[in-house]
């Protein structure tokens, strides 16, 4: 395996383990076990668990940007694009039911641990936040754009926490419907 | 120190440490260090970390019930009582800013770890959920009572996650205002 490929394998394994079990629960050794490489080879790429975490966060940011680009290609109307974000929870329901929202749970854990990577982690939310803000601006809500973006992020986060805690798919579906209706009401009468 | 008092001290210390740093991060040894008792004395009360966790959850349930009783004594109108719940986030803002919502972050961690105490932990939410449901019933929303209760819990959870992630007090204040207005609109025209 080439050095670049090994590095990517480590990041991929760490990303999964951190999502499934949390950062604190994921040890250097567990990641190395999954990737099946020697300790020496592992240390060549990453010296500390925090370094791996930062690489995982960077990878998640790249994936987030690429997901957003897809939504933009699929939909020209801002409201339809925002609905792509709103519906992620249902599309990823089997995973969210078991492990929560990957961004929200990571940020919660970083906050809890007062971890130095707290800012980097919330940077994933910031990508969504800025993009949602742009969509609300396109919808004519210039002044409230950031507040509306945060409202959507926050609404989704709450649904992810409560739906995964109570394993309540129906609740998640109801809330997603409600969010879409709220968005439709917000856009009604506005020129897009 | 009497046996009962020592047990309570252990639970109190564990409760704080779990809230501040998370369950996974909190070791048997850290708790013992805070309480300053011998290993033997510690094991007399608790054999495993999971046993301590369950005692902490029971304690939190007791505290939750007592908080709810206070709200009921302070306010006779159901809408005012619900607002007590909605405003917790602002009252506890300095702590929530640093460590998130104690119930939501614990439930998130239990979900993430597929921990056997997952059900017990969500039992704290269930106390709030049932109580909020009762208040919505008193407000005349019989059929939707549970959905409304979950909506309030979920809304608050989202705000706690986003506000603590971005250290955004103003955002939390705006959302609390919005929740209170939403509740006022819901109760308008209904006989209480």
Short mmCIF file of N, CA, C and O in Angstrom, two decimals, chain B residues 12-139:
data_model
loop_
_atom_site.label_atom_id
_atom_site.label_comp_id
_atom_site.label_asym_id
_atom_site.label_seq_id
_atom_site.Cartn_x
_atom_site.Cartn_y
_atom_site.Cartn_z
N UNK B 12 -22.55 12.15 44.06
CA UNK B 12 -22.46 13.58 43.76
C UNK B 12 -21.20 13.89 42.93
O UNK B 12 -21.27 14.62 41.93
N UNK B 13 -20.08 13.30 43.35
CA UNK B 13 -18.82 13.54 42.61
C UNK B 13 -18.91 12.96 41.21
O UNK B 13 -18.51 13.60 40.22
N UNK B 14 -19.47 11.74 41.10
CA UNK B 14 -19.58 11.08 39.79
C UNK B 14 -20.50 11.89 38.87
O UNK B 14 -20.21 12.07 37.69
N UNK B 15 -21.59 12.37 39.44
CA UNK B 15 -22.56 13.17 38.68
C UNK B 15 -21.86 14.37 38.05
O UNK B 15 -21.97 14.63 36.85
N UNK B 16 -21.11 15.11 38.88
CA UNK B 16 -20.38 16.28 38.39
C UNK B 16 -19.37 15.91 37.31
O UNK B 16 -19.33 16.52 36.25
N UNK B 17 -18.55 14.88 37.59
CA UNK B 17 -17.49 14.49 36.64
C UNK B 17 -18.08 14.02 35.32
O UNK B 17 -17.57 14.35 34.25
N UNK B 18 -19.17 13.25 35.39
CA UNK B 18 -19.81 12.76 34.16
C UNK B 18 -20.36 13.94 33.38
O UNK B 18 -20.24 14.00 32.16
N UNK B 19 -20.95 14.90 34.09
CA UNK B 19 -21.47 16.07 33.39
C UNK B 19 -20.35 16.91 32.78
O UNK B 19 -20.39 17.29 31.62
N UNK B 20 -19.30 17.13 33.55
CA UNK B 20 -18.23 18.01 33.07
C UNK B 20 -17.41 17.38 31.94
O UNK B 20 -17.07 18.05 30.97
N UNK B 21 -17.10 16.09 32.08
CA UNK B 21 -16.14 15.47 31.14
C UNK B 21 -16.70 14.31 30.33
O UNK B 21 -15.99 13.76 29.48
N UNK B 22 -17.92 13.89 30.61
CA UNK B 22 -18.48 12.74 29.91
C UNK B 22 -18.26 11.45 30.69
O UNK B 22 -17.35 11.37 31.53
N UNK B 23 -19.08 10.45 30.40
CA UNK B 23 -19.01 9.17 31.14
C UNK B 23 -17.73 8.42 30.81
O UNK B 23 -17.04 7.92 31.70
N UNK B 24 -17.43 8.34 29.51
CA UNK B 24 -16.26 7.56 29.06
C UNK B 24 -14.97 8.12 29.66
O UNK B 24 -14.07 7.37 30.01
N UNK B 25 -14.91 9.42 29.78
CA UNK B 25 -13.70 10.10 30.26
C UNK B 25 -13.55 9.96 31.78
O UNK B 25 -12.46 10.18 32.32
N UNK B 26 -14.65 9.64 32.46
CA UNK B 26 -14.63 9.59 33.92
C UNK B 26 -14.28 8.17 34.39
O UNK B 26 -15.02 7.23 34.12
N UNK B 27 -13.16 8.05 35.08
CA UNK B 27 -12.75 6.72 35.54
C UNK B 27 -13.12 6.53 37.01
O UNK B 27 -13.36 7.49 37.74
N UNK B 28 -13.17 5.28 37.39
CA UNK B 28 -13.33 4.88 38.79
C UNK B 28 -12.33 5.65 39.67
O UNK B 28 -12.69 6.21 40.70
N UNK B 29 -11.07 5.69 39.19
CA UNK B 29 -10.00 6.33 39.97
C UNK B 29 -10.24 7.83 40.15
O UNK B 29 -10.02 8.37 41.25
N UNK B 30 -10.70 8.50 39.08
CA UNK B 30 -10.94 9.95 39.19
C UNK B 30 -12.00 10.23 40.24
O UNK B 30 -11.86 11.17 41.04
N UNK B 31 -13.06 9.42 40.23
CA UNK B 31 -14.13 9.64 41.21
C UNK B 31 -13.60 9.43 42.63
O UNK B 31 -13.81 10.25 43.52
N UNK B 32 -12.85 8.33 42.81
CA UNK B 32 -12.28 8.02 44.14
C UNK B 32 -11.37 9.15 44.61
O UNK B 32 -11.38 9.51 45.79
N UNK B 33 -10.60 9.72 43.70
CA UNK B 33 -9.70 10.83 44.03
C UNK B 33 -10.46 12.03 44.55
O UNK B 33 -10.03 12.70 45.48
N UNK B 34 -11.58 12.33 43.91
CA UNK B 34 -12.37 13.50 44.32
C UNK B 34 -12.99 13.26 45.70
O UNK B 34 -12.96 14.12 46.57
N UNK B 35 -13.53 12.06 45.89
CA UNK B 35 -14.21 11.76 47.16
C UNK B 35 -13.19 11.53 48.29
O UNK B 35 -13.52 11.68 49.46
N UNK B 36 -11.96 11.20 47.90
CA UNK B 36 -10.88 10.98 48.87
C UNK B 36 -11.21 9.86 49.86
O UNK B 36 -11.19 10.06 51.09
N UNK B 37 -11.57 8.70 49.32
CA UNK B 37 -11.76 7.53 50.19
C UNK B 37 -10.90 6.38 49.67
O UNK B 37 -10.46 6.40 48.52
N UNK B 38 -10.71 5.38 50.53
CA UNK B 38 -9.88 4.25 50.14
C UNK B 38 -10.59 3.40 49.08
O UNK B 38 -11.81 3.44 48.97
N UNK B 39 -9.77 2.64 48.35
CA UNK B 39 -10.31 1.77 47.31
C UNK B 39 -11.32 0.76 47.91
O UNK B 39 -12.36 0.49 47.33
N UNK B 40 -10.95 0.26 49.10
CA UNK B 40 -11.81 -0.73 49.78
C UNK B 40 -13.18 -0.13 50.10
O UNK B 40 -14.22 -0.74 49.82
N UNK B 41 -13.16 1.06 50.66
CA UNK B 41 -14.41 1.76 51.01
C UNK B 41 -15.24 2.01 49.75
O UNK B 41 -16.46 1.85 49.75
N UNK B 42 -14.54 2.40 48.69
CA UNK B 42 -15.21 2.67 47.43
C UNK B 42 -15.93 1.42 46.93
O UNK B 42 -17.12 1.45 46.60
N UNK B 43 -15.20 0.30 46.90
CA UNK B 43 -15.77 -0.97 46.38
C UNK B 43 -16.91 -1.47 47.26
O UNK B 43 -17.77 -2.21 46.79
N UNK B 44 -16.89 -1.08 48.52
CA UNK B 44 -17.99 -1.47 49.42
C UNK B 44 -19.31 -0.91 48.88
O UNK B 44 -20.34 -1.56 48.93
N UNK B 45 -19.25 0.28 48.31
CA UNK B 45 -20.47 0.93 47.80
C UNK B 45 -20.77 0.58 46.35
O UNK B 45 -21.92 0.35 45.99
N UNK B 46 -19.73 0.58 45.51
CA UNK B 46 -19.94 0.33 44.08
C UNK B 46 -18.87 -0.61 43.53
O UNK B 46 -17.67 -0.34 43.72
N UNK B 47 -19.32 -1.65 42.84
CA UNK B 47 -18.35 -2.62 42.29
C UNK B 47 -17.90 -2.24 40.88
O UNK B 47 -16.81 -2.58 40.46
N UNK B 48 -18.78 -1.56 40.15
CA UNK B 48 -18.45 -1.20 38.76
C UNK B 48 -18.82 0.25 38.48
O UNK B 48 -19.63 0.85 39.19
N UNK B 49 -18.24 0.76 37.40
CA UNK B 49 -18.53 2.13 36.99
C UNK B 49 -19.99 2.24 36.54
O UNK B 49 -20.64 3.26 36.75
N UNK B 50 -20.49 1.15 35.93
CA UNK B 50 -21.89 1.14 35.48
C UNK B 50 -22.86 1.27 36.66
O UNK B 50 -23.91 1.90 36.53
N UNK B 51 -22.50 0.66 37.78
CA UNK B 51 -23.36 0.79 38.98
C UNK B 51 -23.42 2.25 39.42
O UNK B 51 -24.49 2.73 39.82
N UNK B 52 -22.29 2.91 39.36
CA UNK B 52 -22.27 4.33 39.76
C UNK B 52 -23.15 5.13 38.79
O UNK B 52 -23.94 5.97 39.20
N UNK B 53 -22.98 4.84 37.50
CA UNK B 53 -23.77 5.55 36.49
C UNK B 53 -25.27 5.41 36.79
O UNK B 53 -26.01 6.41 36.77
N UNK B 54 -25.70 4.20 37.09
CA UNK B 54 -27.13 4.00 37.36
C UNK B 54 -27.59 4.77 38.59
O UNK B 54 -28.70 5.32 38.62
N UNK B 55 -26.73 4.84 39.59
CA UNK B 55 -27.06 5.61 40.80
C UNK B 55 -27.14 7.11 40.45
O UNK B 55 -28.02 7.83 40.96
N UNK B 56 -26.23 7.55 39.58
CA UNK B 56 -26.24 8.96 39.16
C UNK B 56 -27.55 9.26 38.41
O UNK B 56 -28.20 10.29 38.66
N UNK B 57 -27.94 8.35 37.52
CA UNK B 57 -29.18 8.56 36.75
C UNK B 57 -30.38 8.62 37.71
O UNK B 57 -31.24 9.49 37.57
N UNK B 58 -30.41 7.72 38.69
CA UNK B 58 -31.52 7.74 39.65
C UNK B 58 -31.57 9.06 40.40
O UNK B 58 -32.62 9.63 40.63
N UNK B 59 -30.38 9.54 40.78
CA UNK B 59 -30.31 10.82 41.49
C UNK B 59 -30.82 11.96 40.61
O UNK B 59 -31.56 12.83 41.06
N UNK B 60 -30.44 11.92 39.32
CA UNK B 60 -30.89 12.97 38.40
C UNK B 60 -32.41 12.91 38.22
O UNK B 60 -33.05 13.95 38.07
N UNK B 61 -32.95 11.70 38.23
CA UNK B 61 -34.41 11.57 38.10
C UNK B 61 -35.10 12.20 39.32
O UNK B 61 -36.08 12.93 39.18
N UNK B 62 -34.56 11.91 40.50
CA UNK B 62 -35.12 12.50 41.72
C UNK B 62 -35.05 14.03 41.66
O UNK B 62 -36.03 14.71 41.97
N UNK B 63 -33.90 14.55 41.22
CA UNK B 63 -33.75 16.01 41.12
C UNK B 63 -34.73 16.61 40.10
O UNK B 63 -35.26 17.70 40.31
N UNK B 64 -34.94 15.88 38.99
CA UNK B 64 -35.85 16.35 37.95
C UNK B 64 -37.26 16.46 38.51
O UNK B 64 -37.95 17.47 38.33
N UNK B 65 -37.69 15.39 39.22
CA UNK B 65 -39.04 15.40 39.79
C UNK B 65 -39.21 16.55 40.78
O UNK B 65 -40.24 17.20 40.84
N UNK B 66 -38.16 16.81 41.54
CA UNK B 66 -38.26 17.87 42.55
C UNK B 66 -38.30 19.24 41.88
O UNK B 66 -39.03 20.15 42.33
N UNK B 67 -37.57 19.40 40.77
CA UNK B 67 -37.60 20.67 40.02
C UNK B 67 -38.99 20.92 39.45
O UNK B 67 -39.53 22.02 39.52
N UNK B 68 -39.58 19.85 38.91
CA UNK B 68 -40.92 19.95 38.34
C UNK B 68 -41.95 20.33 39.42
O UNK B 68 -42.83 21.15 39.19
N UNK B 69 -41.80 19.74 40.59
CA UNK B 69 -42.73 20.07 41.70
C UNK B 69 -42.63 21.55 42.04
O UNK B 69 -43.64 22.20 42.29
N UNK B 70 -41.41 22.06 42.02
CA UNK B 70 -41.21 23.49 42.29
C UNK B 70 -41.95 24.35 41.28
O UNK B 70 -42.62 25.33 41.63
N UNK B 71 -41.81 24.01 40.00
CA UNK B 71 -42.48 24.77 38.93
C UNK B 71 -43.99 24.74 39.14
O UNK B 71 -44.67 25.73 38.92
N UNK B 72 -44.49 23.57 39.55
CA UNK B 72 -45.94 23.44 39.76
C UNK B 72 -46.41 24.30 40.93
O UNK B 72 -47.53 24.81 40.92
N UNK B 73 -45.53 24.40 41.94
CA UNK B 73 -45.90 25.23 43.09
C UNK B 73 -45.83 26.72 42.73
O UNK B 73 -46.63 27.52 43.20
N UNK B 74 -44.87 27.06 41.88
CA UNK B 74 -44.69 28.47 41.51
C UNK B 74 -45.76 28.97 40.54
O UNK B 74 -46.10 30.15 40.54
N UNK B 75 -46.26 28.10 39.68
CA UNK B 75 -47.20 28.51 38.63
C UNK B 75 -48.40 27.58 38.54
O UNK B 75 -48.23 26.36 38.53
N UNK B 76 -49.57 28.19 38.44
CA UNK B 76 -50.77 27.35 38.26
C UNK B 76 -51.10 27.16 36.78
O UNK B 76 -51.66 26.13 36.40
N UNK B 77 -50.75 28.16 35.94
CA UNK B 77 -51.07 28.06 34.51
C UNK B 77 -50.08 27.14 33.78
O UNK B 77 -48.86 27.35 33.87
N UNK B 78 -50.60 26.16 33.03
CA UNK B 78 -49.72 25.21 32.33
C UNK B 78 -48.71 25.89 31.40
O UNK B 78 -47.55 25.47 31.33
N UNK B 79 -49.12 26.96 30.72
CA UNK B 79 -48.20 27.63 29.78
C UNK B 79 -47.01 28.23 30.54
O UNK B 79 -45.87 28.18 30.07
N UNK B 80 -47.28 28.77 31.72
CA UNK B 80 -46.18 29.34 32.53
C UNK B 80 -45.23 28.25 32.99
O UNK B 80 -44.02 28.45 33.09
N UNK B 81 -45.82 27.09 33.32
CA UNK B 81 -44.98 25.96 33.75
C UNK B 81 -44.07 25.50 32.61
O UNK B 81 -42.89 25.23 32.81
N UNK B 82 -44.66 25.40 31.41
CA UNK B 82 -43.86 24.97 30.24
C UNK B 82 -42.72 25.96 30.00
O UNK B 82 -41.60 25.57 29.68
N UNK B 83 -43.03 27.25 30.22
CA UNK B 83 -41.97 28.26 30.03
C UNK B 83 -40.82 28.07 31.02
O UNK B 83 -39.68 28.43 30.73
N UNK B 84 -41.11 27.54 32.20
CA UNK B 84 -40.02 27.23 33.15
C UNK B 84 -39.05 26.26 32.50
O UNK B 84 -37.83 26.42 32.60
N UNK B 85 -39.62 25.25 31.85
CA UNK B 85 -38.75 24.28 31.16
C UNK B 85 -37.95 24.96 30.05
O UNK B 85 -36.74 24.81 29.94
N UNK B 86 -38.65 25.73 29.23
CA UNK B 86 -38.02 26.39 28.08
C UNK B 86 -36.84 27.28 28.51
O UNK B 86 -35.83 27.37 27.83
N UNK B 87 -37.01 27.91 29.68
CA UNK B 87 -35.99 28.89 30.10
C UNK B 87 -34.80 28.29 30.85
O UNK B 87 -33.86 29.02 31.19
N UNK B 88 -34.83 26.97 31.12
CA UNK B 88 -33.70 26.35 31.85
C UNK B 88 -32.37 26.70 31.19
O UNK B 88 -31.39 27.00 31.85
N UNK B 89 -32.37 26.64 29.86
CA UNK B 89 -31.11 26.85 29.14
C UNK B 89 -30.47 28.21 29.46
O UNK B 89 -29.24 28.32 29.55
N UNK B 90 -31.30 29.23 29.65
CA UNK B 90 -30.74 30.55 29.96
C UNK B 90 -30.31 30.62 31.42
O UNK B 90 -29.28 31.22 31.75
N UNK B 91 -31.11 29.98 32.29
CA UNK B 91 -30.75 29.98 33.71
C UNK B 91 -29.42 29.27 33.95
O UNK B 91 -28.64 29.66 34.81
N UNK B 92 -29.21 28.19 33.20
CA UNK B 92 -27.98 27.41 33.40
C UNK B 92 -26.94 27.70 32.33
O UNK B 92 -26.04 26.88 32.10
N UNK B 93 -27.08 28.83 31.65
CA UNK B 93 -26.22 29.13 30.50
C UNK B 93 -24.72 28.95 30.73
O UNK B 93 -24.05 28.29 29.94
N UNK B 94 -24.15 29.49 31.84
CA UNK B 94 -22.69 29.34 31.98
C UNK B 94 -22.23 27.88 31.93
O UNK B 94 -21.22 27.57 31.32
N UNK B 95 -23.02 26.99 32.54
CA UNK B 95 -22.65 25.56 32.52
C UNK B 95 -22.93 24.93 31.15
O UNK B 95 -22.14 24.14 30.65
N UNK B 96 -24.10 25.26 30.58
CA UNK B 96 -24.48 24.67 29.30
C UNK B 96 -23.50 25.11 28.20
O UNK B 96 -23.12 24.34 27.33
N UNK B 97 -23.06 26.36 28.28
CA UNK B 97 -22.07 26.88 27.32
C UNK B 97 -20.82 25.99 27.31
O UNK B 97 -20.26 25.69 26.28
N UNK B 98 -20.38 25.58 28.50
CA UNK B 98 -19.14 24.80 28.61
C UNK B 98 -19.33 23.31 28.41
O UNK B 98 -18.45 22.63 27.89
N UNK B 99 -20.49 22.79 28.87
CA UNK B 99 -20.62 21.32 28.92
C UNK B 99 -21.90 20.79 28.30
O UNK B 99 -22.18 19.60 28.40
N UNK B 100 -22.71 21.65 27.69
CA UNK B 100 -23.95 21.20 27.05
C UNK B 100 -25.04 20.88 28.06
O UNK B 100 -24.87 21.08 29.26
N UNK B 101 -26.16 20.38 27.55
CA UNK B 101 -27.26 19.99 28.43
C UNK B 101 -26.90 18.67 29.11
O UNK B 101 -26.51 17.71 28.44
N UNK B 102 -27.03 18.59 30.44
CA UNK B 102 -26.62 17.36 31.13
C UNK B 102 -27.40 16.12 30.67
O UNK B 102 -26.81 15.04 30.56
N UNK B 103 -28.68 16.28 30.37
CA UNK B 103 -29.49 15.11 29.96
C UNK B 103 -29.17 14.74 28.50
O UNK B 103 -28.89 13.57 28.20
N UNK B 104 -29.21 15.74 27.63
CA UNK B 104 -28.99 15.47 26.21
C UNK B 104 -27.61 14.89 25.93
O UNK B 104 -27.47 13.93 25.16
N UNK B 105 -26.57 15.45 26.56
CA UNK B 105 -25.22 14.94 26.28
C UNK B 105 -25.03 13.53 26.85
O UNK B 105 -24.36 12.71 26.23
N UNK B 106 -25.67 13.25 28.00
CA UNK B 106 -25.57 11.89 28.55
C UNK B 106 -26.27 10.90 27.61
O UNK B 106 -25.72 9.84 27.29
N UNK B 107 -27.48 11.26 27.16
CA UNK B 107 -28.22 10.37 26.26
C UNK B 107 -27.46 10.17 24.95
O UNK B 107 -27.39 9.05 24.44
N UNK B 108 -26.88 11.24 24.43
CA UNK B 108 -26.07 11.11 23.21
C UNK B 108 -24.92 10.13 23.41
O UNK B 108 -24.65 9.29 22.57
N UNK B 109 -24.27 10.24 24.57
CA UNK B 109 -23.13 9.36 24.83
C UNK B 109 -23.57 7.91 25.00
O UNK B 109 -22.93 6.99 24.51
N UNK B 110 -24.69 7.71 25.69
CA UNK B 110 -25.21 6.35 25.90
C UNK B 110 -25.59 5.72 24.56
O UNK B 110 -25.34 4.55 24.31
N UNK B 111 -26.23 6.54 23.68
CA UNK B 111 -26.60 6.07 22.34
C UNK B 111 -25.34 5.66 21.59
O UNK B 111 -25.25 4.57 21.03
N UNK B 112 -24.36 6.55 21.61
CA UNK B 112 -23.10 6.33 20.90
C UNK B 112 -22.42 5.04 21.36
O UNK B 112 -21.91 4.27 20.56
N UNK B 113 -22.42 4.82 22.67
CA UNK B 113 -21.73 3.64 23.21
C UNK B 113 -22.61 2.39 23.20
O UNK B 113 -22.15 1.33 23.61
N UNK B 114 -23.85 2.51 22.70
CA UNK B 114 -24.84 1.42 22.81
C UNK B 114 -24.80 0.86 24.23
O UNK B 114 -24.76 -0.35 24.44
N UNK B 115 -24.78 1.76 25.18
CA UNK B 115 -24.59 1.40 26.58
C UNK B 115 -25.86 0.78 27.17
O UNK B 115 -26.97 1.22 26.85
N UNK B 116 -25.70 -0.26 28.01
CA UNK B 116 -26.89 -0.89 28.61
C UNK B 116 -27.76 0.09 29.41
O UNK B 116 -28.96 -0.18 29.60
N UNK B 117 -27.21 1.20 29.87
CA UNK B 117 -28.00 2.16 30.65
C UNK B 117 -28.70 3.21 29.79
O UNK B 117 -29.24 4.20 30.31
N UNK B 118 -28.68 2.98 28.48
CA UNK B 118 -29.32 3.89 27.54
C UNK B 118 -30.78 4.18 27.94
O UNK B 118 -31.21 5.33 27.98
N UNK B 119 -31.51 3.11 28.23
CA UNK B 119 -32.93 3.26 28.57
C UNK B 119 -33.11 4.05 29.87
O UNK B 119 -33.97 4.91 29.97
N UNK B 120 -32.29 3.70 30.88
CA UNK B 120 -32.38 4.43 32.15
C UNK B 120 -32.12 5.93 31.92
O UNK B 120 -32.81 6.77 32.47
N UNK B 121 -31.10 6.22 31.10
CA UNK B 121 -30.74 7.62 30.88
C UNK B 121 -31.87 8.37 30.20
O UNK B 121 -32.21 9.49 30.60
N UNK B 122 -32.49 7.76 29.20
CA UNK B 122 -33.55 8.49 28.52
C UNK B 122 -34.79 8.62 29.42
O UNK B 122 -35.68 9.43 29.15
N UNK B 123 -34.80 7.84 30.51
CA UNK B 123 -35.87 7.95 31.50
C UNK B 123 -35.96 9.36 32.09
O UNK B 123 -37.02 9.80 32.52
N UNK B 124 -34.82 10.07 32.11
CA UNK B 124 -34.85 11.46 32.62
C UNK B 124 -35.67 12.32 31.65
O UNK B 124 -36.52 13.10 32.07
N UNK B 125 -35.42 12.12 30.35
CA UNK B 125 -36.23 12.84 29.35
C UNK B 125 -37.71 12.44 29.47
O UNK B 125 -38.59 13.27 29.26
N UNK B 126 -37.94 11.15 29.77
CA UNK B 126 -39.32 10.67 29.83
C UNK B 126 -40.10 11.37 30.94
O UNK B 126 -41.29 11.66 30.79
N UNK B 127 -39.43 11.69 32.04
CA UNK B 127 -40.10 12.43 33.12
C UNK B 127 -40.57 13.79 32.59
O UNK B 127 -41.72 14.18 32.77
N UNK B 128 -39.66 14.51 31.90
CA UNK B 128 -40.03 15.80 31.31
C UNK B 128 -41.13 15.61 30.26
O UNK B 128 -42.08 16.38 30.19
N UNK B 129 -40.96 14.58 29.44
CA UNK B 129 -41.90 14.34 28.34
C UNK B 129 -43.33 14.14 28.86
O UNK B 129 -44.27 14.76 28.37
N UNK B 130 -43.47 13.27 29.87
CA UNK B 130 -44.80 12.99 30.43
C UNK B 130 -45.41 14.23 31.07
O UNK B 130 -46.59 14.51 30.95
N UNK B 131 -44.54 14.96 31.76
CA UNK B 131 -45.02 16.16 32.46
C UNK B 131 -45.45 17.23 31.45
O UNK B 131 -46.51 17.85 31.60
N UNK B 132 -44.62 17.42 30.41
CA UNK B 132 -44.99 18.40 29.37
C UNK B 132 -46.29 17.97 28.68
O UNK B 132 -47.15 18.80 28.40
N UNK B 133 -46.43 16.67 28.44
CA UNK B 133 -47.64 16.12 27.84
C UNK B 133 -48.86 16.48 28.69
O UNK B 133 -49.88 16.93 28.18
N UNK B 134 -48.72 16.30 30.00
CA UNK B 134 -49.83 16.65 30.91
C UNK B 134 -50.19 18.13 30.79
O UNK B 134 -51.36 18.49 30.81
N UNK B 135 -49.16 18.97 30.68
CA UNK B 135 -49.42 20.42 30.60
C UNK B 135 -50.15 20.76 29.30
O UNK B 135 -51.07 21.56 29.27
N UNK B 136 -49.72 20.13 28.19
CA UNK B 136 -50.39 20.38 26.89
C UNK B 136 -51.82 19.86 26.91
O UNK B 136 -52.70 20.46 26.29
N UNK B 137 -52.05 18.77 27.62
CA UNK B 137 -53.43 18.27 27.76
C UNK B 137 -54.28 19.29 28.51
O UNK B 137 -55.41 19.58 28.12
N UNK B 138 -53.71 19.84 29.58
CA UNK B 138 -54.44 20.85 30.35
C UNK B 138 -54.72 22.08 29.49
O UNK B 138 -55.70 22.80 29.71
N UNK B 139 -53.88 22.30 28.49
CA UNK B 139 -54.08 23.43 27.57
C UNK B 139 -55.09 23.09 26.48
O UNK B 139 -55.33 23.90 25.58
#
